[in-house]
PDB file of C-alpha atoms in Angstrom:
ATOM      1  CA  MET A   1       0.154   0.141  -0.057  1.00 46.00           C
ATOM      2  CA  TRP A   2       2.014   2.705   1.284  1.00 46.00           C
ATOM      3  CA  THR A   3       6.068   2.771   0.934  1.00 49.00           C
ATOM      4  CA  SER A   4       8.105   5.001   2.282  1.00 49.00           C
ATOM      5  CA  ILE A   5       8.699   8.643   1.620  1.00 49.00           C
ATOM      6  CA  SER A   6      12.060   9.948   2.375  1.00 49.00           C
ATOM      7  CA  ILE A   7      11.880  13.906   2.652  1.00 50.00           C
ATOM      8  CA  SER A   8      15.521  15.044   2.187  1.00 53.00           C
ATOM      9  CA  GLY A   9      17.180  11.767   3.370  1.00 54.00           C
ATOM     10  CA  SER A  10      14.954  11.408   6.363  1.00 56.00           C
ATOM     11  CA  ARG A  11      12.005   8.449   6.226  1.00 65.00           C
ATOM     12  CA  MET A  12       8.247   9.910   7.316  1.00 60.00           C
ATOM     13  CA  ARG A  13       6.464   8.514  10.345  1.00 70.00           C
ATOM     14  CA  GLY A  14       2.718   7.544   9.634  1.00 68.00           C
ATOM     15  CA  ALA A  15       1.161  10.761  11.218  1.00 64.00           C
ATOM     16  CA  ASP A  16       3.504  12.942   9.217  1.00 65.00           C
ATOM     17  CA  LYS A  17       2.170  10.804   5.609  1.00 63.00           C
ATOM     18  CA  VAL A  18      -0.998  11.368   7.505  1.00 57.00           C
ATOM     19  CA  ILE A  19      -0.695  15.326   8.080  1.00 61.00           C
ATOM     20  CA  LEU A  20       0.898  15.358   4.501  1.00 53.00           C
ATOM     21  CA  VAL A  21      -1.686  13.760   2.564  1.00 52.00           C
ATOM     22  CA  VAL A  22      -4.362  15.918   4.372  1.00 47.00           C
ATOM     23  CA  PHE A  23      -2.321  18.892   3.483  1.00 46.00           C
ATOM     24  CA  ILE A  24      -2.013  18.063  -0.251  1.00 49.00           C
ATOM     25  CA  MET A  25      -6.075  17.272  -0.191  1.00 47.00           C
ATOM     26  CA  LEU A  26      -6.589  20.955   1.428  1.00 41.00           C
ATOM     27  CA  LEU A  27      -3.783  22.298  -1.233  1.00 40.00           C
ATOM     28  CA  ALA A  28      -6.301  20.799  -3.796  1.00 40.00           C
ATOM     29  CA  TYR A  29      -9.649  21.973  -2.863  1.00 38.00           C
ATOM     30  CA  MET A  30      -8.655  25.458  -2.043  1.00 40.00           C
ATOM     31  CA  LEU A  31      -7.067  25.444  -6.107  1.00 38.00           C
ATOM     32  CA  ILE A  32     -10.463  24.383  -7.171  1.00 39.00           C
ATOM     33  CA  SER A  33     -12.583  26.296  -5.201  1.00 38.00           C
ATOM     34  CA  CYS A  34     -10.417  29.574  -6.012  1.00 39.00           C
ATOM     35  CA  SER A  35     -10.299  28.789  -9.618  1.00 41.00           C
ATOM     36  CA  SER A  36     -11.165  30.567 -12.819  1.00 48.00           C
ATOM     37  CA  VAL A  37     -15.055  31.429 -13.631  1.00 55.00           C
ATOM     38  CA  SER A  38     -16.358  29.400 -16.456  1.00 59.00           C
ATOM     39  CA  LYS A  39     -19.415  29.424 -19.116  1.00 61.00           C
ATOM     40  CA  MET A  40     -20.933  27.543 -16.467  1.00 67.00           C
ATOM     41  CA  ASN A  41     -21.011  30.077 -13.724  1.00 89.00           C
ATOM     42  CA  ILE A  42     -22.054  33.952 -15.912  1.00 93.00           C
ATOM     43  CA  THR A  43     -24.753  31.955 -17.578  1.00 93.00           C
ATOM     44  CA  GLY A  44     -28.406  33.206 -17.013  1.00 94.00           C
ATOM     45  CA  LYS A  45     -29.776  36.701 -16.340  1.00 95.00           C
ATOM     46  CA  TRP A  46     -27.935  39.421 -13.825  1.00 95.00           C
ATOM     47  CA  LYS A  47     -29.735  42.853 -12.824  1.00 93.00           C
ATOM     48  CA  THR A  48     -27.223  45.711 -12.301  1.00 91.00           C
ATOM     49  CA  ILE A  49     -27.345  46.885  -8.494  1.00 88.00           C
ATOM     50  CA  ASP A  50     -27.406  50.510  -9.753  1.00 73.00           C
ATOM     51  CA  PRO A  51     -28.321  53.337  -7.006  1.00 69.00           C
ATOM     52  CA  LEU A  52     -30.378  55.096  -9.577  1.00 66.00           C
ATOM     53  CA  GLY A  53     -32.495  52.065  -9.549  1.00 61.00           C
ATOM     54  CA  TYR A  54     -33.016  51.470 -13.343  1.00 69.00           C
ATOM     55  CA  GLY A  55     -31.661  47.765 -13.035  1.00 75.00           C
ATOM     56  CA  ASP A  56     -30.407  46.833 -16.573  1.00 88.00           C
ATOM     57  CA  ILE A  57     -30.507  42.847 -17.156  1.00 91.00           C
ATOM     58  CA  THR A  58     -27.686  41.387 -18.516  1.00 92.00           C
ATOM     59  CA  GLU A  59     -28.169  37.894 -19.685  1.00 95.00           C
ATOM     60  CA  PHE A  60     -24.942  35.437 -20.993  1.00 95.00           C
ATOM     61  CA  THR A  61     -26.781  32.588 -22.750  1.00 95.00           C
ATOM     62  CA  SER A  62     -24.732  28.964 -22.803  1.00 93.00           C
ATOM     63  CA  THR A  63     -23.925  29.316 -26.407  1.00 94.00           C
ATOM     64  CA  GLY A  64     -21.959  32.280 -25.919  1.00 94.00           C
ATOM     65  CA  GLY A  65     -24.800  34.956 -26.361  1.00 95.00           C
ATOM     66  CA  TYR A  66     -24.783  38.445 -24.804  1.00 93.00           C
ATOM     67  CA  ILE A  67     -28.022  40.817 -24.338  1.00 93.00           C
ATOM     68  CA  ARG A  68     -28.238  43.711 -22.381  1.00 90.00           C
ATOM     69  CA  THR A  69     -31.128  45.772 -22.121  1.00 89.00           C
ATOM     70  CA  TYR A  70     -30.497  49.239 -20.384  1.00 82.00           C
ATOM     71  CA  PHE A  71     -33.348  51.203 -19.234  1.00 76.00           C
ATOM     72  CA  ASP A  72     -33.726  54.808 -18.908  1.00 67.00           C
ATOM     73  CA  GLN A  73     -36.455  57.007 -17.560  1.00 62.00           C
ATOM     74  CA  LYS A  74     -38.514  56.825 -20.750  1.00 65.00           C
ATOM     75  CA  ASN A  75     -37.741  53.222 -22.507  1.00 73.00           C
ATOM     76  CA  GLY A  76     -35.513  50.709 -22.678  1.00 78.00           C
ATOM     77  CA  LYS A  77     -32.351  49.677 -25.406  1.00 84.00           C
ATOM     78  CA  THR A  78     -31.249  46.334 -25.696  1.00 88.00           C
ATOM     79  CA  ILE A  79     -27.804  45.206 -26.967  1.00 87.00           C
ATOM     80  CA  ARG A  80     -26.925  41.798 -28.742  1.00 91.00           C
ATOM     81  CA  GLY A  81     -23.667  40.349 -29.309  1.00 91.00           C
ATOM     82  CA  THR A  82     -21.262  37.301 -27.925  1.00 94.00           C
ATOM     83  CA  TYR A  83     -19.101  36.927 -25.115  1.00 94.00           C
ATOM     84  CA  SER A  84     -15.758  34.468 -24.715  1.00 94.00           C
ATOM     85  CA  PHE A  85     -13.523  34.183 -22.100  1.00 93.00           C
ATOM     86  CA  ILE A  86     -10.005  35.323 -22.687  1.00 92.00           C
ATOM     87  CA  ASP A  87      -8.669  33.231 -19.903  1.00 91.00           C
ATOM     88  CA  SER A  88      -9.700  32.448 -16.361  1.00 87.00           C
ATOM     89  CA  SER A  89     -10.621  35.850 -15.128  1.00 91.00           C
ATOM     90  CA  ARG A  90     -11.310  37.785 -17.968  1.00 94.00           C
ATOM     91  CA  LEU A  91     -13.933  37.852 -20.774  1.00 93.00           C
ATOM     92  CA  GLU A  92     -14.719  39.594 -24.213  1.00 94.00           C
ATOM     93  CA  ILE A  93     -17.652  40.922 -25.169  1.00 92.00           C
ATOM     94  CA  SER A  94     -18.265  41.955 -28.400  1.00 90.00           C
ATOM     95  CA  SER A  95     -21.829  44.380 -29.715  1.00 87.00           C
ATOM     96  CA  ASP A  96     -23.224  43.318 -32.804  1.00 86.00           C
ATOM     97  CA  PHE A  97     -26.577  44.931 -32.568  1.00 82.00           C
ATOM     98  CA  ILE A  98     -28.651  47.836 -30.611  1.00 80.00           C
ATOM     99  CA  ASP A  99     -32.719  46.958 -30.875  1.00 75.00           C
ATOM    100  CA  ASP A 100     -32.001  44.495 -33.826  1.00 74.00           C
ATOM    101  CA  VAL A 101     -30.365  47.504 -36.273  1.00 76.00           C
ATOM    102  CA  PRO A 102     -26.740  46.258 -36.937  1.00 78.00           C
ATOM    103  CA  ILE A 103     -24.329  48.459 -35.228  1.00 73.00           C
ATOM    104  CA  LYS A 104     -21.945  48.676 -38.243  1.00 73.00           C
ATOM    105  CA  THR A 105     -25.075  49.946 -40.034  1.00 73.00           C
ATOM    106  CA  MET A 106     -24.857  52.830 -37.837  1.00 72.00           C
ATOM    107  CA  LYS A 107     -23.234  56.677 -37.855  1.00 69.00           C
ATOM    108  CA  ASN A 108     -21.060  57.472 -35.389  1.00 65.00           C
ATOM    109  CA  VAL A 109     -21.523  54.446 -32.909  1.00 66.00           C
ATOM    110  CA  LYS A 110     -18.581  51.997 -32.594  1.00 64.00           C
ATOM    111  CA  LEU A 111     -18.427  49.435 -30.026  1.00 69.00           C
ATOM    112  CA  GLY A 112     -15.062  47.662 -30.427  1.00 74.00           C
ATOM    113  CA  PRO A 113     -14.783  44.541 -27.996  1.00 87.00           C
ATOM    114  CA  LEU A 114     -14.689  45.370 -24.595  1.00 87.00           C
ATOM    115  CA  LEU A 115     -12.117  43.281 -21.872  1.00 92.00           C
ATOM    116  CA  CYS A 116     -13.658  42.753 -18.392  1.00 93.00           C
ATOM    117  CA  VAL A 117     -12.333  41.352 -15.261  1.00 95.00           C
ATOM    118  CA  VAL A 118     -14.944  39.025 -14.162  1.00 94.00           C
ATOM    119  CA  GLN A 119     -15.584  38.157 -10.273  1.00 94.00           C
ATOM    120  CA  ILE A 120     -18.281  35.916  -9.189  1.00 93.00           C
ATOM    121  CA  ARG A 121     -19.473  35.312  -5.826  1.00 93.00           C
ATOM    122  CA  GLY A 122     -22.050  33.068  -5.370  1.00 92.00           C
ATOM    123  CA  ASP A 123     -24.804  35.102  -7.192  1.00 93.00           C
ATOM    124  CA  LYS A 124     -22.880  38.441  -7.112  1.00 95.00           C
ATOM    125  CA  LEU A 125     -21.296  39.576 -10.433  1.00 94.00           C
ATOM    126  CA  ASP A 126     -18.699  42.315 -10.580  1.00 94.00           C
ATOM    127  CA  LEU A 127     -17.528  43.326 -14.163  1.00 93.00           C
ATOM    128  CA  THR A 128     -14.152  45.202 -14.019  1.00 95.00           C
ATOM    129  CA  ASN A 129     -14.084  47.636 -17.283  1.00 89.00           C
ATOM    130  CA  PRO A 130     -10.772  48.529 -18.302  1.00 90.00           C
ATOM    131  CA  ASP A 131     -11.115  52.172 -17.323  1.00 90.00           C
ATOM    132  CA  GLY A 132     -11.163  50.844 -13.551  1.00 92.00           C
ATOM    133  CA  GLY A 133     -14.857  51.154 -13.386  1.00 90.00           C
ATOM    134  CA  ILE A 134     -16.841  48.386 -11.636  1.00 92.00           C
ATOM    135  CA  GLU A 135     -20.430  46.848 -12.674  1.00 90.00           C
ATOM    136  CA  HIS A 136     -21.992  44.926 -10.043  1.00 93.00           C
ATOM    137  CA  TYR A 137     -24.493  42.601 -10.471  1.00 94.00           C
ATOM    138  CA  GLU A 138     -26.878  40.493  -8.864  1.00 95.00           C
ATOM    139  CA  LYS A 139     -28.158  36.769 -10.824  1.00 95.00           C
ATOM    140  CA  LEU A 140     -31.982  36.793 -11.351  1.00 93.00           C
ATOM    141  CA  LYS A 141     -33.820  33.702  -9.993  1.00 88.00           C
ATOM    142  CA  GLU A 142     -35.027  31.431 -12.937  1.00 76.00           C
ATOM    143  CA  PRO A 143     -38.818  31.043 -12.108  1.00 68.00           C
TER     144      PRO A 143
END
């Protein structure tokens, strides 16, 4: 079963082996629990935590779609596009349409890809924009 483990030429006792195994298991658990945000974590509808109370809704679909509905005092605008993970903590959002009109056909409207740092803690989502601004969201419960 266990063979003797030698560190720096000395043999480990049984209790030392158990402590080492427990330490390795805890380290692995910490790495897994603190690991990257994934598409599974971000998929769903999120409402902005907005001090003005407008409550924009952003949806990340499981197929990489991005839909954001902005609300102001009169009405809402919907932006559609795609998202993808650049690495374990960065997200790229590309916008293609505003209210179903292709952005590339609009004069004076340029929306390039937006790179955000993503952090999810339970039902809370923070997106940090390149300028350092942070948008806070809360996940909407599915009916």
